[in-house]
PDB file of N, CA and C in Angstrom:
ATOM      1  N   UNK A  88      40.946-105.672  -5.241  1.00  0.00           N
ATOM      2  CA  UNK A  88      40.265-104.445  -5.663  1.00  0.00           C
ATOM      3  C   UNK A  88      38.782-104.587  -5.355  1.00  0.00           C
ATOM      4  N   UNK A  89      38.242-103.547  -4.709  1.00  0.00           N
ATOM      5  CA  UNK A  89      36.812-103.569  -4.383  1.00  0.00           C
ATOM      6  C   UNK A  89      36.004-102.968  -5.529  1.00  0.00           C
ATOM      7  N   UNK A  90      34.792-103.429  -5.706  1.00  0.00           N
ATOM      8  CA  UNK A  90      33.928-102.789  -6.704  1.00  0.00           C
ATOM      9  C   UNK A  90      33.626-101.346  -6.298  1.00  0.00           C
ATOM     10  N   UNK A  91      33.426-100.510  -7.274  1.00  0.00           N
ATOM     11  CA  UNK A  91      33.099 -99.106  -6.998  1.00  0.00           C
ATOM     12  C   UNK A  91      31.792 -99.046  -6.219  1.00  0.00           C
ATOM     13  N   UNK A  92      31.773 -98.207  -5.195  1.00  0.00           N
ATOM     14  CA  UNK A  92      30.564 -98.038  -4.407  1.00  0.00           C
ATOM     15  C   UNK A  92      30.490 -98.939  -3.195  1.00  0.00           C
ATOM     16  N   UNK A  93      31.390 -99.911  -3.068  1.00  0.00           N
ATOM     17  CA  UNK A  93      31.355-100.765  -1.880  1.00  0.00           C
ATOM     18  C   UNK A  93      32.230-100.151  -0.796  1.00  0.00           C
ATOM     19  N   UNK A  94      31.855-100.376   0.439  1.00  0.00           N
ATOM     20  CA  UNK A  94      32.651 -99.855   1.553  1.00  0.00           C
ATOM     21  C   UNK A  94      33.070-101.009   2.440  1.00  0.00           C
ATOM     22  N   UNK A  95      34.231-100.873   2.994  1.00  0.00           N
ATOM     23  CA  UNK A  95      34.701-101.881   3.934  1.00  0.00           C
ATOM     24  C   UNK A  95      34.488-101.354   5.342  1.00  0.00           C
ATOM     25  N   UNK A  96      34.714-102.204   6.328  1.00  0.00           N
ATOM     26  CA  UNK A  96      34.582-101.764   7.720  1.00  0.00           C
ATOM     27  C   UNK A  96      35.557-100.648   8.031  1.00  0.00           C
ATOM     28  N   UNK A  97      36.768-100.726   7.460  1.00  0.00           N
ATOM     29  CA  UNK A  97      37.762 -99.688   7.746  1.00  0.00           C
ATOM     30  C   UNK A  97      37.319 -98.346   7.181  1.00  0.00           C
ATOM     31  N   UNK A  98      36.665 -98.349   6.010  1.00  0.00           N
ATOM     32  CA  UNK A  98      36.146 -97.098   5.449  1.00  0.00           C
ATOM     33  C   UNK A  98      35.069 -96.514   6.356  1.00  0.00           C
ATOM     34  N   UNK A  99      34.186 -97.372   6.846  1.00  0.00           N
ATOM     35  CA  UNK A  99      33.116 -96.921   7.729  1.00  0.00           C
ATOM     36  C   UNK A  99      33.696 -96.365   9.023  1.00  0.00           C
ATOM     37  N   UNK A 100      34.685 -97.048   9.571  1.00  0.00           N
ATOM     38  CA  UNK A 100      35.339 -96.590  10.796  1.00  0.00           C
ATOM     39  C   UNK A 100      36.040 -95.257  10.559  1.00  0.00           C
ATOM     40  N   UNK A 101      36.699 -95.142   9.413  1.00  0.00           N
ATOM     41  CA  UNK A 101      37.390 -93.899   9.067  1.00  0.00           C
ATOM     42  C   UNK A 101      36.391 -92.746   8.948  1.00  0.00           C
ATOM     43  N   UNK A 102      35.268 -92.979   8.284  1.00  0.00           N
ATOM     44  CA  UNK A 102      34.240 -91.940   8.150  1.00  0.00           C
ATOM     45  C   UNK A 102      33.685 -91.538   9.515  1.00  0.00           C
ATOM     46  N   UNK A 103      33.491 -92.519  10.400  1.00  0.00           N
ATOM     47  CA  UNK A 103      32.988 -92.223  11.744  1.00  0.00           C
ATOM     48  C   UNK A 103      34.001 -91.373  12.508  1.00  0.00           C
ATOM     49  N   UNK A 104      35.278 -91.728  12.369  1.00  0.00           N
ATOM     50  CA  UNK A 104      36.330 -90.973  13.043  1.00  0.00           C
ATOM     51  C   UNK A 104      36.396 -89.539  12.508  1.00  0.00           C
ATOM     52  N   UNK A 105      36.290 -89.397  11.193  1.00  0.00           N
ATOM     53  CA  UNK A 105      36.299 -88.056  10.594  1.00  0.00           C
ATOM     54  C   UNK A 105      35.133 -87.227  11.127  1.00  0.00           C
ATOM     55  N   UNK A 106      33.961 -87.847  11.229  1.00  0.00           N
ATOM     56  CA  UNK A 106      32.786 -87.124  11.708  1.00  0.00           C
ATOM     57  C   UNK A 106      32.957 -86.706  13.162  1.00  0.00           C
ATOM     58  N   UNK A 107      33.537 -87.575  13.981  1.00  0.00           N
ATOM     59  CA  UNK A 107      33.788 -87.223  15.384  1.00  0.00           C
ATOM     60  C   UNK A 107      34.731 -86.034  15.487  1.00  0.00           C
ATOM     61  N   UNK A 108      35.772 -86.033  14.667  1.00  0.00           N
ATOM     62  CA  UNK A 108      36.724 -84.919  14.677  1.00  0.00           C
ATOM     63  C   UNK A 108      36.038 -83.636  14.232  1.00  0.00           C
ATOM     64  N   UNK A 109      35.254 -83.716  13.166  1.00  0.00           N
ATOM     65  CA  UNK A 109      34.535 -82.529  12.696  1.00  0.00           C
ATOM     66  C   UNK A 109      33.580 -81.999  13.760  1.00  0.00           C
ATOM     67  N   UNK A 110      32.876 -82.895  14.431  1.00  0.00           N
ATOM     68  CA  UNK A 110      31.957 -82.478  15.493  1.00  0.00           C
ATOM     69  C   UNK A 110      32.709 -81.759  16.607  1.00  0.00           C
ATOM     70  N   UNK A 111      33.873 -82.282  16.977  1.00  0.00           N
ATOM     71  CA  UNK A 111      34.679 -81.657  18.031  1.00  0.00           C
ATOM     72  C   UNK A 111      35.177 -80.283  17.592  1.00  0.00           C
ATOM     73  N   UNK A 112      35.597 -80.161  16.343  1.00  0.00           N
ATOM     74  CA  UNK A 112      36.054 -78.867  15.819  1.00  0.00           C
ATOM     75  C   UNK A 112      34.913 -77.859  15.862  1.00  0.00           C
ATOM     76  N   UNK A 113      33.723 -78.273  15.468  1.00  0.00           N
ATOM     77  CA  UNK A 113      32.565 -77.374  15.493  1.00  0.00           C
ATOM     78  C   UNK A 113      32.273 -76.931  16.921  1.00  0.00           C
ATOM     79  N   UNK A 114      32.320 -77.866  17.885  1.00  0.00           N
ATOM     80  CA  UNK A 114      32.083 -77.506  19.291  1.00  0.00           C
ATOM     81  C   UNK A 114      33.113 -76.487  19.773  1.00  0.00           C
ATOM     82  N   UNK A 115      34.378 -76.713  19.438  1.00  0.00           N
ATOM     83  CA  UNK A 115      35.436 -75.792  19.869  1.00  0.00           C
ATOM     84  C   UNK A 115      35.271 -74.424  19.218  1.00  0.00           C
ATOM     85  N   UNK A 116      34.876 -74.392  17.955  1.00  0.00           N
ATOM     86  CA  UNK A 116      34.660 -73.106  17.280  1.00  0.00           C
ATOM     87  C   UNK A 116      33.507 -72.342  17.924  1.00  0.00           C
ATOM     88  N   UNK A 117      32.458 -73.051  18.321  1.00  0.00           N
ATOM     89  CA  UNK A 117      31.343 -72.396  19.016  1.00  0.00           C
ATOM     90  C   UNK A 117      31.815 -71.802  20.341  1.00  0.00           C
ATOM     91  N   UNK A 118      32.677 -72.532  21.057  1.00  0.00           N
ATOM     92  CA  UNK A 118      33.207 -72.006  22.320  1.00  0.00           C
ATOM     93  C   UNK A 118      34.003 -70.732  22.078  1.00  0.00           C
ATOM     94  N   UNK A 119      34.869 -70.761  21.069  1.00  0.00           N
ATOM     95  CA  UNK A 119      35.693 -69.587  20.751  1.00  0.00           C
ATOM     96  C   UNK A 119      34.802 -68.417  20.356  1.00  0.00           C
ATOM     97  N   UNK A 120      33.795 -68.683  19.544  1.00  0.00           N
ATOM     98  CA  UNK A 120      32.868 -67.632  19.120  1.00  0.00           C
ATOM     99  C   UNK A 120      32.186 -67.009  20.335  1.00  0.00           C
ATOM    100  N   UNK A 121      31.708 -67.844  21.244  1.00  0.00           N
ATOM    101  CA  UNK A 121      31.045 -67.335  22.443  1.00  0.00           C
ATOM    102  C   UNK A 121      32.003 -66.513  23.302  1.00  0.00           C
ATOM    103  N   UNK A 122      33.260 -66.961  23.408  1.00  0.00           N
ATOM    104  CA  UNK A 122      34.247 -66.205  24.185  1.00  0.00           C
ATOM    105  C   UNK A 122      34.500 -64.837  23.559  1.00  0.00           C
ATOM    106  N   UNK A 123      34.586 -64.785  22.241  1.00  0.00           N
ATOM    107  CA  UNK A 123      34.812 -63.511  21.551  1.00  0.00           C
ATOM    108  C   UNK A 123      33.618 -62.588  21.755  1.00  0.00           C
ATOM    109  N   UNK A 124      32.422 -63.115  21.603  1.00  0.00           N
ATOM    110  CA  UNK A 124      31.211 -62.304  21.785  1.00  0.00           C
ATOM    111  C   UNK A 124      31.150 -61.764  23.207  1.00  0.00           C
ATOM    112  N   UNK A 125      31.437 -62.603  24.195  1.00  0.00           N
ATOM    113  CA  UNK A 125      31.411 -62.153  25.586  1.00  0.00           C
ATOM    114  C   UNK A 125      32.461 -61.082  25.845  1.00  0.00           C
ATOM    115  N   UNK A 126      33.647 -61.236  25.271  1.00  0.00           N
ATOM    116  CA  UNK A 126      34.702 -60.234  25.450  1.00  0.00           C
ATOM    117  C   UNK A 126      34.287 -58.903  24.835  1.00  0.00           C
ATOM    118  N   UNK A 127      33.669 -58.943  23.674  1.00  0.00           N
ATOM    119  CA  UNK A 127      33.204 -57.711  23.024  1.00  0.00           C
ATOM    120  C   UNK A 127      32.121 -57.054  23.870  1.00  0.00           C
ATOM    121  N   UNK A 128      31.189 -57.852  24.374  1.00  0.00           N
ATOM    122  CA  UNK A 128      30.126 -57.296  25.226  1.00  0.00           C
ATOM    123  C   UNK A 128      30.712 -56.639  26.475  1.00  0.00           C
ATOM    124  N   UNK A 129      31.697 -57.285  27.091  1.00  0.00           N
ATOM    125  CA  UNK A 129      32.326 -56.712  28.284  1.00  0.00           C
ATOM    126  C   UNK A 129      33.001 -55.386  27.950  1.00  0.00           C
ATOM    127  N   UNK A 130      33.694 -55.339  26.835  1.00  0.00           N
ATOM    128  CA  UNK A 130      34.371 -54.102  26.435  1.00  0.00           C
ATOM    129  C   UNK A 130      33.366 -53.000  26.145  1.00  0.00           C
ATOM    130  N   UNK A 131      32.286 -53.332  25.466  1.00  0.00           N
ATOM    131  CA  UNK A 131      31.252 -52.332  25.179  1.00  0.00           C
ATOM    132  C   UNK A 131      30.661 -51.823  26.482  1.00  0.00           C
ATOM    133  N   UNK A 132      30.396 -52.731  27.417  1.00  0.00           N
ATOM    134  CA  UNK A 132      29.867 -52.327  28.719  1.00  0.00           C
ATOM    135  C   UNK A 132      30.849 -51.463  29.476  1.00  0.00           C
ATOM    136  N   UNK A 133      32.114 -51.805  29.419  1.00  0.00           N
ATOM    137  CA  UNK A 133      33.145 -51.037  30.116  1.00  0.00           C
ATOM    138  C   UNK A 133      33.281 -49.644  29.504  1.00  0.00           C
ATOM    139  N   UNK A 134      33.255 -49.564  28.197  1.00  0.00           N
ATOM    140  CA  UNK A 134      33.401 -48.274  27.511  1.00  0.00           C
ATOM    141  C   UNK A 134      32.181 -47.390  27.763  1.00  0.00           C
ATOM    142  N   UNK A 135      30.991 -47.978  27.734  1.00  0.00           N
ATOM    143  CA  UNK A 135      29.778 -47.168  27.886  1.00  0.00           C
ATOM    144  C   UNK A 135      29.601 -46.654  29.315  1.00  0.00           C
ATOM    145  N   UNK A 136      30.229 -47.286  30.297  1.00  0.00           N
ATOM    146  CA  UNK A 136      30.113 -46.809  31.681  1.00  0.00           C
ATOM    147  C   UNK A 136      31.250 -45.865  32.048  1.00  0.00           C
ATOM    148  N   UNK A 137      32.199 -45.657  31.157  1.00  0.00           N
ATOM    149  CA  UNK A 137      33.328 -44.758  31.443  1.00  0.00           C
ATOM    150  C   UNK A 137      32.971 -43.322  31.148  1.00  0.00           C
TER     151      UNK A 137
END
């Protein structure tokens, strides 16, 4: 049993892995957001020129 507040190497590695996954999710969400915004802009442009 470890004392409260102590971390092992595996905990540190796990936290690093979690952070990498979160960073990747954020990057992918930004890509999706940009794709949605671009699609909306294209539709607005298409509608306004019709």
